[in-house]
Amino acid sequence: MDKKDFKPFVPADSDLKELSVKAIVLGVLMAVILGAANAYLGMKAGLTVAATFPAAVVAMAALRALKGNILEENIARTTASVGEALVAGAIFTIPAFVISGVWEELRYWESTLIMLIGGILGVLFVTILRRSLVEEADLPFPESVAAAEIVKAGQGGQTGAGAVFMSMGLAGLWEFFKNSNGVHIIGNYAHDFFAFTKSKVDFLGERLSYKGGFIFETPAASPALAGVGFIVGLRVAAVLFAGAVIGWLVLVPLGIFMNPSLADFSQGSSWVDIGSEVWKTQIRPFAVGTMIIAAFYTLYKLKDSLFAGIGKAIRDLRAKKEHKAEVSRLEIDIDFK
């Protein structure tokens, strides 16, 4: 996007209210609700979805009734999005203390302090990196661009709130017939074990008799997971599905094949339990390792832009202006001094 051609939707000299009480209260309320929902999805599905779009729609609908303006809608939406992002960072890191044995149980106050410090650092880094990584970089930011278009479309009377609340109603009806606390007529999923016929296999110079198989499990009948798949799109959903196929139909049978002693344990339990145990103890740690490698690779690809942005931000903070002129509200950052 060419910065010279960019014109803000709200002029810099506008006197519209922006940081108001109703915008902050609405934003915090949405952050709590959407953050809790994303925490559940993140722990269940292994990924989270952006709260930007539902927050933009709800903020428009609520603030229109409260006679708010577009800047207040932006504050409320951004507050909800930041809260959801903070929760996403927490659920992918804090449980590691328990899983690794550093913590014997979840520590509430320590976790709260970690998230508080993380949120403050996030705001500070956004402040010093905003110009170099956002304004002066040729980046499309489809999520933010889409959210801006939603908010601007709402100024013409179209909020899309009806579609959002209709989807919520359908999801609630779906869950009512699936959940045991409702009218339980739909199962969450079905699974079974398909055994192979016994065969002779040459392995390490010996001819051994093997009888393997694989677990077959239907996708979970969850409206939340269906919504996640719709939001992340076909490409991301296909990658997740491919990982599940490789894990359950290739790696789990391979793990059973490479451990013939598991046949002795199968006498007292089903092959479904054996396959699930192989997935928990062998396949899942392998998947976690690939995620860690992907995270380091992503950081490695961003190193040049990140270091350049930090360096420029430090130089800008050290620079002293001899003449202080009137600055546009769009150019004012938090004062670190």
XYZ file of C-alpha atoms in Angstrom:
337
model
C 0.000 0.000 0.000
C 1.449 3.371 -1.003
C 1.546 5.616 2.033
C 1.180 8.741 -0.136
C -2.141 7.542 -1.529
C -3.550 6.533 1.838
C -6.231 8.749 3.333
C -7.686 7.893 6.750
C -11.422 7.241 6.866
C -11.680 9.662 9.792
C -9.683 12.886 9.202
C -6.816 13.618 11.563
C -8.468 16.852 12.698
C -11.705 15.103 13.677
C -13.070 15.767 17.170
C -15.002 12.488 17.487
C -14.771 10.692 20.804
C -12.394 7.738 20.766
C -11.239 6.471 24.171
C -14.611 6.509 25.937
C -15.904 4.543 28.916
C -18.510 2.637 26.898
C -15.942 1.613 24.285
C -13.523 0.325 26.932
C -16.217 -1.507 28.911
C -17.600 -3.148 25.777
C -14.105 -4.085 24.615
C -13.177 -5.646 27.957
C -16.463 -7.570 28.058
C -15.890 -8.955 24.560
C -12.270 -9.754 25.435
C -13.429 -11.875 28.383
C -16.079 -13.760 26.399
C -14.106 -14.238 23.184
C -10.925 -14.946 25.122
C -12.626 -17.717 27.104
C -14.033 -19.209 23.904
C -10.620 -19.092 22.238
C -8.960 -20.674 25.269
C -11.377 -23.591 24.983
C -10.828 -23.922 21.234
C -7.072 -23.631 21.562
C -6.871 -26.420 24.129
C -9.284 -28.605 22.172
C -8.301 -28.009 18.545
C -4.699 -26.860 18.932
C -5.257 -23.502 17.237
C -7.195 -20.331 17.863
C -9.225 -18.052 15.613
C -9.108 -14.275 15.447
C -11.687 -12.405 17.479
C -11.402 -9.402 15.179
C -14.369 -10.145 12.934
C -17.039 -11.069 15.529
C -15.770 -8.257 17.762
C -16.148 -5.755 14.916
C -19.720 -6.874 14.223
C -20.783 -6.945 17.887
C -19.125 -3.573 18.546
C -21.013 -1.994 15.653
C -24.344 -3.415 16.784
C -23.855 -2.490 20.455
C -22.403 0.989 19.974
C -25.020 1.867 17.384
C -27.628 1.354 20.098
C -25.487 3.453 22.468
C -24.999 6.194 19.847
C -21.284 5.504 19.500
C -19.073 6.375 16.548
C -16.602 4.540 14.334
C -13.573 5.436 16.483
C -15.228 3.984 19.575
C -16.060 0.868 17.571
C -12.397 0.577 16.638
C -11.306 0.893 20.288
C -13.786 -1.791 21.398
C -12.798 -4.156 18.573
C -9.076 -3.682 19.191
C -9.472 -4.269 22.932
C -11.291 -7.549 22.274
C -8.695 -8.638 19.698
C -5.759 -7.903 22.002
C -7.421 -9.754 24.873
C -7.998 -12.796 22.682
C -4.381 -12.710 21.437
C -3.097 -12.555 25.021
C -5.177 -15.592 25.970
C -3.893 -17.462 22.908
C -0.321 -16.791 23.974
C -1.095 -17.989 27.490
C -2.701 -21.318 26.589
C 0.192 -22.247 24.303
C 2.886 -21.521 26.898
C 1.656 -21.722 30.501
C 0.464 -25.377 30.308
C 4.046 -26.276 29.336
C 5.121 -25.567 32.940
C 2.729 -28.268 34.154
C 3.430 -30.734 31.328
C 7.212 -30.431 31.777
C 6.945 -30.876 35.550
C 8.234 -27.412 36.469
C 4.898 -26.788 38.183
C 3.135 -29.617 39.976
C -0.187 -27.836 39.470
C -1.426 -24.678 37.793
C -0.430 -21.555 39.721
C -3.090 -18.909 39.303
C -1.273 -15.799 40.519
C 1.974 -16.623 38.727
C 0.033 -17.213 35.513
C -1.790 -13.912 35.945
C 1.510 -12.078 36.470
C 3.013 -13.675 33.343
C 0.048 -12.576 31.225
C 0.145 -9.067 32.729
C 3.834 -8.655 31.925
C 3.303 -10.140 28.470
C 0.482 -7.711 27.737
C 2.521 -4.704 28.819
C 5.524 -5.795 26.760
C 3.236 -6.343 23.779
C 1.935 -2.781 23.971
C 5.472 -1.388 24.286
C 6.778 -3.390 21.322
C 3.815 -2.352 19.167
C 4.568 1.263 20.035
C 8.224 1.187 18.980
C 7.759 -1.120 15.974
C 4.586 0.396 14.530
C 6.249 2.630 11.957
C 8.923 0.295 10.636
C 6.893 -2.935 10.564
C 3.431 -1.587 9.740
C 3.381 1.845 8.160
C 6.650 1.665 6.214
C 6.384 -1.985 5.170
C 4.566 -3.334 2.136
C 2.310 -5.716 4.055
C -1.350 -6.383 3.245
C -2.488 -7.502 6.743
C -5.673 -9.146 5.384
C -7.244 -9.545 8.828
C -6.924 -5.868 9.743
C -7.879 -4.730 6.242
C -10.985 -6.934 6.341
C -11.922 -5.626 9.792
C -11.560 -2.051 8.550
C -13.857 -2.799 5.609
C -16.431 -4.326 7.981
C -16.407 -1.222 10.171
C -16.644 1.128 7.173
C -19.489 -0.909 5.699
C -21.298 -0.573 9.018
C -21.375 3.192 8.589
C -23.749 2.629 5.697
C -26.207 0.731 7.880
C -24.976 -2.835 7.289
C -23.596 -4.480 10.427
C -23.957 -8.194 9.630
C -25.011 -8.774 13.237
C -28.014 -10.840 12.106
C -25.795 -13.445 10.455
C -23.537 -13.645 13.519
C -26.379 -14.160 15.990
C -28.129 -16.621 13.653
C -24.925 -18.686 13.527
C -24.753 -18.589 17.317
C -28.321 -19.858 17.513
C -27.680 -22.720 15.091
C -24.524 -23.699 16.989
C -26.426 -23.646 20.276
C -29.195 -25.845 18.820
C -26.582 -28.245 17.442
C -24.840 -28.462 20.810
C -28.197 -28.954 22.591
C -28.841 -32.179 20.670
C -25.219 -33.350 21.061
C -24.385 -32.505 24.663
C -25.266 -34.892 27.473
C -26.739 -31.971 29.412
C -29.291 -31.452 26.640
C -31.245 -33.904 24.480
C -28.417 -36.266 23.633
C -29.402 -37.801 20.286
C -26.194 -37.054 18.330
C -22.902 -38.702 19.269
C -19.713 -36.654 19.368
C -17.788 -39.170 17.258
C -17.508 -42.868 16.466
C -14.316 -44.924 16.353
C -13.202 -48.492 15.765
C -10.073 -50.525 15.079
C -9.578 -52.238 11.724
C -7.201 -55.187 12.067
C -4.983 -56.415 9.260
C -4.592 -60.087 8.496
C -1.536 -61.810 9.949
C 1.483 -61.676 7.622
C 5.106 -62.731 7.550
C 7.544 -59.845 7.332
C 11.343 -59.875 6.915
C 12.649 -57.509 9.574
C 16.332 -57.169 10.567
C 17.207 -60.520 9.108
C 14.369 -62.373 10.790
C 11.056 -63.543 9.385
C 8.476 -62.424 11.875
C 4.730 -62.753 12.098
C 2.844 -59.488 12.458
C -0.762 -58.567 12.793
C -1.353 -54.813 12.782
C -4.180 -52.425 12.003
C -5.274 -48.829 12.298
C -7.783 -46.767 14.238
C -10.633 -45.167 12.337
C -12.379 -42.237 13.963
C -14.943 -39.857 12.564
C -14.478 -36.087 12.914
C -15.991 -34.677 16.091
C -19.544 -33.406 15.675
C -18.637 -30.066 17.192
C -20.099 -26.755 15.966
C -17.089 -24.970 17.471
C -14.616 -27.012 15.410
C -16.774 -26.606 12.306
C -16.663 -22.856 12.859
C -12.880 -22.960 13.254
C -12.551 -24.805 9.957
C -14.744 -22.264 8.204
C -12.776 -19.318 9.600
C -9.233 -20.606 8.977
C -10.116 -21.613 5.418
C -9.576 -24.633 3.205
C -5.772 -24.447 3.054
C -5.138 -24.429 6.818
C -7.897 -26.973 7.411
C -6.346 -29.239 4.750
C -2.952 -29.035 6.472
C -4.501 -29.993 9.811
C -6.430 -32.843 8.201
C -3.283 -34.092 6.463
C -1.452 -34.101 9.793
C -4.258 -36.140 11.377
C -4.229 -38.630 8.486
C -0.450 -39.060 8.656
C -0.553 -39.381 12.427
C -3.406 -41.860 12.780
C -3.244 -43.849 9.527
C 0.536 -43.966 9.066
C 2.506 -43.230 12.228
C 0.238 -45.007 14.734
C 0.135 -48.263 12.682
C 3.892 -47.917 12.194
C 4.362 -47.522 15.944
C 2.315 -50.660 16.587
C 4.219 -52.497 13.857
C 7.597 -51.517 15.331
C 6.503 -52.677 18.801
C 5.202 -56.248 18.493
C 5.274 -56.545 22.284
C 2.141 -54.384 22.309
C 0.219 -57.489 21.264
C 0.728 -58.870 24.776
C -0.828 -55.763 26.311
C -3.777 -55.930 23.913
C -5.045 -59.035 25.672
C -6.327 -56.940 28.555
C -7.464 -53.901 26.600
C -8.799 -53.020 23.171
C -6.658 -52.065 20.197
C -8.333 -48.678 20.276
C -6.799 -48.078 23.707
C -3.428 -49.368 22.479
C -3.523 -47.069 19.452
C -4.503 -44.093 21.606
C -1.615 -44.823 23.973
C 0.832 -44.969 21.057
C -0.481 -41.621 19.862
C -0.096 -40.021 23.304
C 3.361 -41.367 24.123
C 5.055 -41.443 20.697
C 3.195 -39.496 18.006
C 2.127 -36.415 19.947
C 5.670 -35.573 21.202
C 6.863 -35.929 17.621
C 4.208 -33.438 16.485
C 5.187 -31.001 19.241
C 8.780 -31.184 18.027
C 7.774 -30.274 14.486
C 5.816 -27.277 15.810
C 8.862 -26.056 17.747
C 11.058 -26.346 14.652
C 8.464 -24.444 12.591
C 8.366 -21.673 15.230
C 12.158 -21.236 15.185
C 12.164 -21.274 11.388
C 9.534 -18.522 11.318
C 11.590 -16.402 13.709
C 14.664 -17.003 11.558
C 12.857 -15.740 8.459
C 11.718 -12.617 10.316
C 15.118 -11.815 11.855
C 16.132 -9.161 9.324
C 12.874 -7.224 9.529
C 12.720 -7.580 13.301
C 16.263 -6.339 13.951
C 15.874 -3.518 11.431
C 12.626 -2.421 13.063
C 14.074 -2.482 16.586
C 17.165 -0.582 15.468
C 15.147 2.110 13.744
C 12.823 2.429 16.720
C 15.765 2.931 19.085
C 17.274 5.576 16.788
C 13.942 7.390 16.595
C 13.613 7.402 20.381
C 17.120 8.826 20.793
C 16.632 11.520 18.184
C 15.976 14.978 19.600
C 13.885 17.456 17.700
C 15.094 21.024 17.939
C 11.728 22.540 17.091
C 8.531 21.059 18.415
C 5.698 21.568 15.947
C 2.056 20.601 16.232
C 1.797 16.846 15.633
C -1.165 15.057 14.108
C -3.043 12.718 16.434
C -2.235 9.905 13.987
C 1.496 10.369 14.633
C 1.484 10.487 18.452
C 3.018 7.480 20.247
C 3.287 6.682 23.935
C 6.034 8.758 25.537
C 8.687 6.433 26.991
C 10.524 9.209 28.822
